[in-house]
Amino acid sequence: MAVQEVQEFGVREFGTRTAEVARAMADRLAAFAGAAAETERETARESGPKAERTAAGHASAAHGSSLADGYPGIALALLHAGKALEEPKLLDAAQALLRRAAQATAEEPLAGAGLYAGTAGFASVLLDFAVYDRRYLPSLHRIADRLGEQILAAPRLEPGAGLPVSDFDVISGAAGQLAAAVRLCTVLESSPGDPIRVAAERLTEYLLRVTEPDDRRRFGWFTSSDYYPAYPGYEEQAPYGMYNLGFAHGLPGIVSALCTVAAAGIGGSGPAERLAQTTAWLVENQLKDEVPGAAWPNLLRAEEGTGLPVAPLGQHSARAAWCYGAPGIGIALLSASKVLGDTGLEATAVGALQRVADWAPAERNIFSPSLCHGHAGLLAVYQRAHAVTGSASFRAMAEDSLSTVLSLADEARPYVVTDEPRRGELVDDPGFLNGSAGVLLALCGALAPQATTWDEVFFLTPA
């Protein structure tokens, strides 16, 4: 479908500008891919320190094979941009960069299985390439086996005294790994006994233990203060431990992973039952105020001595982003409501998303164009929410987010958009989670509805 034929999300009004910005970003990332491919050729000709310096040249802004900020996320963006913009040269650049990513894994194998920094992320991107071109299927089978074996071999802390969020979260932990494993099982039609299938079953069992309350009603995803040196900033908010409520690092990401498992029929009735319990807990622990719609803080404090979660009294709502806040939680609850057939849960999810849409822009505390904590993330959230509910309000919110992303584009910057993790701190990043590649993917979804399938890796659940 040509760009000019698409009428979704205000393309009639924004279409020309959206296509211009998307094409400019894609061209910059294609140039980046070309530099990475040249690095690949030079590295093949050279050896020793000189080759290492060459490989650290133009491509130094990306870090090898991580989805978050490396070659795979940029390759994914170029793949979908090539299709949405009907530009064969972008597809060529995407495939060249994927080859460079594969070479990077050979030079420095991925040590972990995580979605955003490990093998699960690389496999998720390769899956999209295999859907585009079946010639990638043999490679996808190999990496699926490798991921399954890696997951099965990894030691895991058991719930009890407290867990680091990286054991169970979307970014590095079991939630992100499980969603990737289930996608691979589905596409590859895995058989019982295949490493990736066994890995998905083991991760499901693990997350069921993590979300099970003990006899004192303390949950396994409790993070004790012993782990705070790895996660600075929590000491004052929750001195005795905490329960993380962000999609990226907390319970909402687990909810989305359980949605994927329940929909795939892995683990019997357990995942759906636990999904009902965990979503009810999230609804119960929303902020109690007089503003319509649900909202949540970043975390719940743990009680001194017991480690029990303390009800969110007097806490402020989190920022309105994918990583933390009502947009990420709302989209997780919306997915769960469809899996469970729970209209009451759907109403809570819709109310949470509508509350954010009703806020004045300044109240959302969003100023970066990025996916993780910015306007492209809101664009993706409300595109998905509109697709699920048909809400005109959510379509308008997607259009507003698109307009804001376009207003932040600046072709004088290396990658057209610039991340702003903190006010006034600008970072030029070509990557997926915080950089230009992620923004480009969100723009592709606005230009061509068929390009929104990339968001399965962002929300964990099927588009």
C-alpha positions in Angstrom: 0.0 0.0 0.0 1.5 3.3 -1.0 2.0 6.0 1.6 -0.3 8.5 0.0 -3.2 6.0 0.0 -3.1 5.6 3.8 -5.7 7.6 5.8 -5.0 6.4 9.3 -3.8 8.6 12.2 -4.1 12.0 10.4 -2.0 11.0 7.5 -4.2 13.2 5.3 -3.1 16.1 7.4 0.4 15.0 8.5 1.2 12.5 5.7 3.6 14.5 3.7 5.5 15.8 6.7 5.5 12.3 8.3 6.9 10.7 5.2 9.6 13.5 4.8 10.8 13.0 8.4 10.7 9.3 8.2 12.6 9.3 4.9 15.2 11.7 6.4 15.7 9.5 9.4 15.8 6.3 7.3 18.4 7.8 5.0 20.6 8.7 8.0 20.3 5.3 9.5 21.0 3.7 6.0 24.2 5.7 5.9 25.0 4.4 9.4 24.3 0.9 8.0 26.6 1.5 5.1 29.4 2.6 7.4 28.8 -0.6 9.5 29.0 -2.7 6.3 32.3 -1.0 5.3 33.6 -1.8 8.8 32.6 -5.4 8.2 34.6 -5.5 4.9 37.7 -3.7 6.5 37.6 -6.0 9.5 37.6 -9.0 7.1 40.8 -7.6 5.4 42.6 -6.6 8.6 43.5 -8.1 11.9 44.8 -6.9 15.3 44.5 -3.5 16.9 43.9 -1.6 13.6 40.8 -3.7 12.9 39.5 -3.1 16.4 39.9 0.7 15.9 38.1 0.5 12.6 35.2 -1.4 14.1 35.0 1.3 16.8 34.7 4.1 14.3 31.5 5.5 12.7 29.4 2.7 14.3 30.5 3.5 17.8 27.1 5.0 18.6 25.6 1.5 18.5 26.7 -1.4 20.6 26.9 -4.5 18.5 24.0 -6.9 18.8 21.8 -5.4 21.5 18.2 -4.6 20.5 18.1 -1.5 22.7 20.9 0.5 21.1 22.7 -1.8 18.7 22.6 -2.9 15.1 19.5 -5.2 15.3 17.1 -2.4 16.4 18.3 -0.2 13.6 18.0 -3.0 11.1 14.4 -3.6 12.2 13.6 0.1 11.7 15.1 0.1 8.2 13.2 -3.1 7.3 9.9 -1.6 8.2 10.8 1.8 6.7 11.7 0.1 3.5 8.3 -1.5 3.3 6.3 1.5 4.5 8.1 4.0 2.3 8.5 1.5 -0.6 12.2 2.1 -0.8 14.2 -1.0 -1.9 17.5 0.7 -0.9 16.3 0.8 2.7 15.6 -3.0 2.6 19.1 -3.5 1.3 20.6 -1.4 4.1 18.5 -3.3 6.6 19.8 -6.7 5.4 23.4 -5.4 5.4 23.1 -4.1 8.9 21.6 -7.4 10.1 24.6 -9.2 8.6 26.9 -6.8 10.6 24.9 -7.6 13.7 25.4 -11.4 13.1 29.1 -10.8 12.7 29.1 -8.8 15.9 27.6 -11.8 17.7 30.3 -14.0 16.3 33.1 -11.6 17.4 31.5 -11.2 20.8 28.8 -13.7 21.6 25.8 -12.4 23.5 26.4 -13.4 27.1 22.7 -13.1 28.3 19.3 -14.1 27.0 17.6 -10.7 27.7 15.3 -9.0 25.2 17.0 -5.6 25.1 20.7 -6.6 25.5 20.8 -10.3 24.7 19.9 -13.2 22.4 16.1 -12.8 22.8 16.3 -9.4 21.2 18.5 -10.5 18.3 16.1 -13.5 17.7 13.1 -11.2 17.8 14.5 -9.0 15.0 15.6 -12.0 13.0 12.0 -13.3 13.3 10.7 -10.1 11.5 13.2 -10.6 8.8 12.2 -14.2 8.4 8.6 -13.1 7.9 9.8 -10.7 5.2 12.1 -13.3 3.5 11.9 -17.0 4.2 15.5 -17.4 3.4 16.2 -16.3 7.0 14.3 -19.2 8.4 17.3 -21.6 8.8 19.1 -18.9 10.8 16.0 -18.3 12.9 15.8 -22.0 13.7 19.5 -21.9 14.8 19.2 -18.9 17.0 15.9 -20.2 18.5 17.8 -23.3 19.6 20.6 -21.2 20.9 18.2 -19.0 22.9 16.4 -22.0 24.3 19.6 -23.6 25.5 20.9 -20.3 26.9 17.6 -19.8 28.9 17.7 -23.3 30.2 21.4 -23.0 31.3 21.0 -19.7 33.1 20.9 -19.8 36.9 17.9 -18.0 38.4 17.4 -16.7 41.9 14.2 -18.1 43.5 11.6 -15.8 45.0 11.8 -15.4 48.7 14.2 -12.9 50.2 13.8 -10.4 47.2 14.9 -10.4 43.6 16.7 -7.8 41.4 14.3 -6.5 38.8 16.7 -7.8 36.1 15.6 -11.4 37.0 12.0 -10.9 36.0 11.6 -7.7 34.0 11.1 -7.0 30.3 14.5 -5.4 29.6 16.8 -8.2 30.8 14.7 -10.7 32.7 12.2 -13.5 32.4 9.3 -11.5 31.0 11.1 -10.2 27.9 12.8 -13.6 27.4 9.5 -15.5 27.7 7.6 -13.2 25.2 10.4 -13.7 22.6 10.4 -17.5 23.2 6.7 -17.7 22.7 6.8 -15.7 19.5 9.5 -18.1 18.2 7.6 -21.2 19.2 4.5 -19.9 17.4 6.3 -18.9 14.1 8.5 -22.0 14.0 5.7 -24.3 15.1 8.0 -25.8 17.7 7.5 -29.4 18.9 7.5 -30.6 22.5 11.1 -31.2 23.5 12.5 -28.4 21.3 14.9 -26.2 23.4 12.9 -23.1 22.8 9.6 -24.7 23.7 11.1 -26.2 26.9 12.6 -22.8 27.7 9.1 -21.1 27.3 7.6 -23.7 29.7 10.4 -23.2 32.3 10.1 -19.4 32.1 6.3 -19.6 32.5 6.8 -21.8 35.6 9.3 -19.2 37.0 7.0 -16.2 36.5 4.2 -18.1 38.1 6.4 -18.6 41.2 7.5 -14.9 41.0 3.9 -13.7 41.0 2.7 -16.1 43.7 2.1 -14.6 47.2 3.7 -16.3 50.1 1.8 -17.1 53.3 2.3 -13.5 54.4 1.0 -12.1 51.1 4.4 -10.9 50.1 5.1 -11.4 46.4 8.1 -13.0 44.7 8.8 -9.9 42.6 9.6 -7.9 45.8 13.0 -6.2 45.4 14.9 -5.8 48.6 17.1 -2.7 49.3 20.1 -5.0 49.0 19.8 -4.6 45.2 19.6 -0.8 45.2 23.2 -0.1 44.3 22.4 -1.5 40.9 19.2 0.7 40.7 20.1 4.1 42.2 17.3 6.5 43.2 15.1 4.1 45.2 16.6 4.6 48.6 14.5 7.6 49.6 11.3 6.4 48.0 11.4 2.9 49.4 14.1 2.3 52.1 12.8 -1.2 53.0 12.4 -2.6 49.5 9.9 -2.0 46.8 7.5 -3.5 44.2 8.2 -2.0 40.8 5.1 -0.8 38.8 6.8 0.1 35.5 6.2 -1.8 32.3 9.9 -1.9 31.6 11.0 -3.2 35.0 7.9 -4.3 37.0 4.6 -6.2 37.2 3.0 -4.8 34.0 5.7 -6.3 31.9 5.1 -9.7 33.5 1.3 -9.2 32.9 2.0 -8.8 29.1 4.3 -11.8 29.1 1.6 -13.9 30.7 -0.9 -12.6 28.2 1.3 -14.0 25.4 1.7 -17.4 27.1 -2.0 -17.7 27.9 -3.0 -16.9 24.3 -0.5 -19.5 23.0 -1.8 -22.2 25.4 1.5 -22.8 27.1 1.3 -23.8 30.8 -2.3 -25.0 30.8 -4.8 -22.9 32.8 -2.1 -21.5 35.2 -1.1 -18.4 33.2 -4.7 -17.2 32.7 -5.5 -17.7 36.3 -2.5 -15.8 37.5 -3.2 -13.1 34.9 -6.6 -12.6 36.5 -5.0 -12.4 40.0 -2.2 -10.0 39.1 -4.4 -7.6 37.1 -6.9 -7.5 40.0 -4.0 -6.6 42.2 -2.9 -3.8 39.9 -6.5 -2.4 39.8 -6.7 -2.6 43.6 -3.4 -0.7 44.0 -4.1 2.2 41.7 -3.9 5.7 43.2 -7.1 6.8 45.0 -8.0 10.3 43.9 -10.9 12.2 42.5 -9.5 12.5 38.9 -11.4 10.1 36.5 -9.3 7.2 35.3 -6.7 5.0 36.9 -3.2 6.0 37.7 -0.2 4.5 39.5 3.1 5.6 41.1 6.4 4.2 39.9 6.5 1.7 42.7 4.9 0.6 46.0 7.0 0.8 49.1 7.6 -2.3 51.1 6.7 -2.2 54.8 9.6 -2.3 57.3 10.2 -5.8 58.7 7.6 -7.6 56.7 8.3 -6.7 53.1 4.6 -6.4 52.4 3.5 -3.8 49.8 2.2 -0.6 51.3 -1.0 0.9 49.6 -0.1 4.0 47.5 -1.3 6.7 49.8 -0.1 10.2 49.1 2.2 9.2 46.2 2.3 11.0 43.0 1.4 9.4 39.7 4.3 8.3 37.5 5.2 10.1 34.3 3.0 9.2 31.3 5.3 6.9 29.4 5.8 3.3 28.2 8.5 2.5 30.7 6.7 3.9 33.8 3.2 5.2 34.1 -0.4 4.7 33.0 0.3 4.3 29.2 2.5 1.2 29.7 0.2 -0.2 32.5 -2.9 0.6 30.5 -1.8 -1.2 27.4 -0.8 -4.2 29.5 -4.2 -4.3 31.1 -5.9 -3.8 27.8 -4.1 -6.9 26.4 -5.0 -8.9 29.5 -8.7 -7.9 29.2 -8.9 -9.4 25.8 -7.2 -12.6 26.8 -9.5 -13.0 29.8 -12.6 -11.6 28.2 -13.0 -9.2 31.2 -15.0 -6.1 30.3 -14.5 -4.6 33.7 -10.7 -4.8 33.3 -11.0 -3.3 29.8 -12.9 -0.4 31.3 -10.1 0.2 33.8 -7.5 0.0 31.0 -9.4 2.4 28.8 -9.9 4.8 31.8 -6.2 4.8 32.5 -5.3 5.6 28.9 -8.0 8.2 28.6 -6.8 9.9 31.8 -3.4 10.5 30.2 -5.1 11.8 27.0 -7.1 14.2 29.2 -4.0 15.6 30.9 -2.5 18.9 29.7 0.8 18.1 27.9 2.8 19.6 30.8 1.2 17.2 33.3 2.5 14.1 31.3 6.1 15.0 32.1 7.1 13.8 28.6 9.6 15.8 26.5 11.8 13.4 24.6 10.8 12.0 21.1 11.9 8.5 22.1 10.0 5.2 22.5 11.0 4.4 26.0 10.1 7.6 27.8 8.9 9.9 25.1 6.3 10.9 22.5 7.0 8.1 20.0 6.2 5.7 22.8 2.8 7.4 23.3 2.3 7.3 19.6 2.8 3.5 19.6 0.7 3.0 22.7 -2.3 4.9 21.3 -2.0 3.4 17.8 -2.3 0.0 19.5 -5.1 1.2 21.8 -7.0 2.6 18.9 -6.6 -0.6 16.9 -7.9 -2.6 19.8 -10.8 -0.4 20.9 -11.7 1.8 17.9 -11.7 4.8 20.3 -11.8 8.1 18.4 -10.2 9.7 21.5 -7.2 7.3 21.3 -6.9 8.1 17.6 -6.8 11.8 18.4 -4.1 11.2 21.1 -2.0 9.2 18.5 -2.3 12.1 16.1 -1.3 14.6 18.8 1.7 12.4 19.7 2.7 12.2 16.0 2.4 15.9 15.6 4.7 16.4 18.6 7.3 14.0 17.3 7.3 15.8 14.0 7.8 19.1 15.8 10.9 17.7 17.5 12.6 16.6 14.2 15.7 18.6 13.3 17.6 17.6 10.3 20.7 19.5 11.6 21.1 16.7 14.2 22.9 13.5 13.1 19.9 11.2 13.3 17.1 13.9 12.9 15.7 13.3 16.4 17.6 13.6 19.7 16.9 11.9 22.9 16.5 14.0 26.0 16.7 11.7 29.0 16.7 14.7 31.4 15.7 18.3 30.6 18.4 20.0 28.6 20.5 16.9 28.2 20.6 16.0 24.5 21.9 12.7 23.3 22.2 11.7 19.6 21.3 8.1 19.5 20.6 5.9 16.4 19.2 3.1 18.5 15.8 1.5 19.1 14.8 2.1 22.7 16.0 5.7 23.2 17.0 6.8 19.7 16.1 7.4 16.1 15.4 3.8 15.1 12.5 3.6 17.6 11.0 6.9 16.5 11.2 5.8 12.9 9.3 2.6 13.7 6.6 4.6 15.3 6.4 6.9 12.3 6.2 3.8 10.0 3.2 2.6 12.0 1.5 5.9 11.4 2.2 5.8 7.7 1.2 2.3 7.0 -1.0 0.2 9.4 0.7 -3.0 8.2 4.0 -1.7 9.6 2.7 -1.7 13.2 3.6 -5.4 13.6 7.0 -4.2 14.9 5.3 -3.3 18.2 5.0 -6.9 19.3 8.6 -6.6 20.6 7.6 -3.4 22.4 4.4 -4.6 24.1 5.3 -8.3 24.1 1.8 -9.2 22.9 0.7 -9.8 19.3 -0.3 -6.8 17.2 
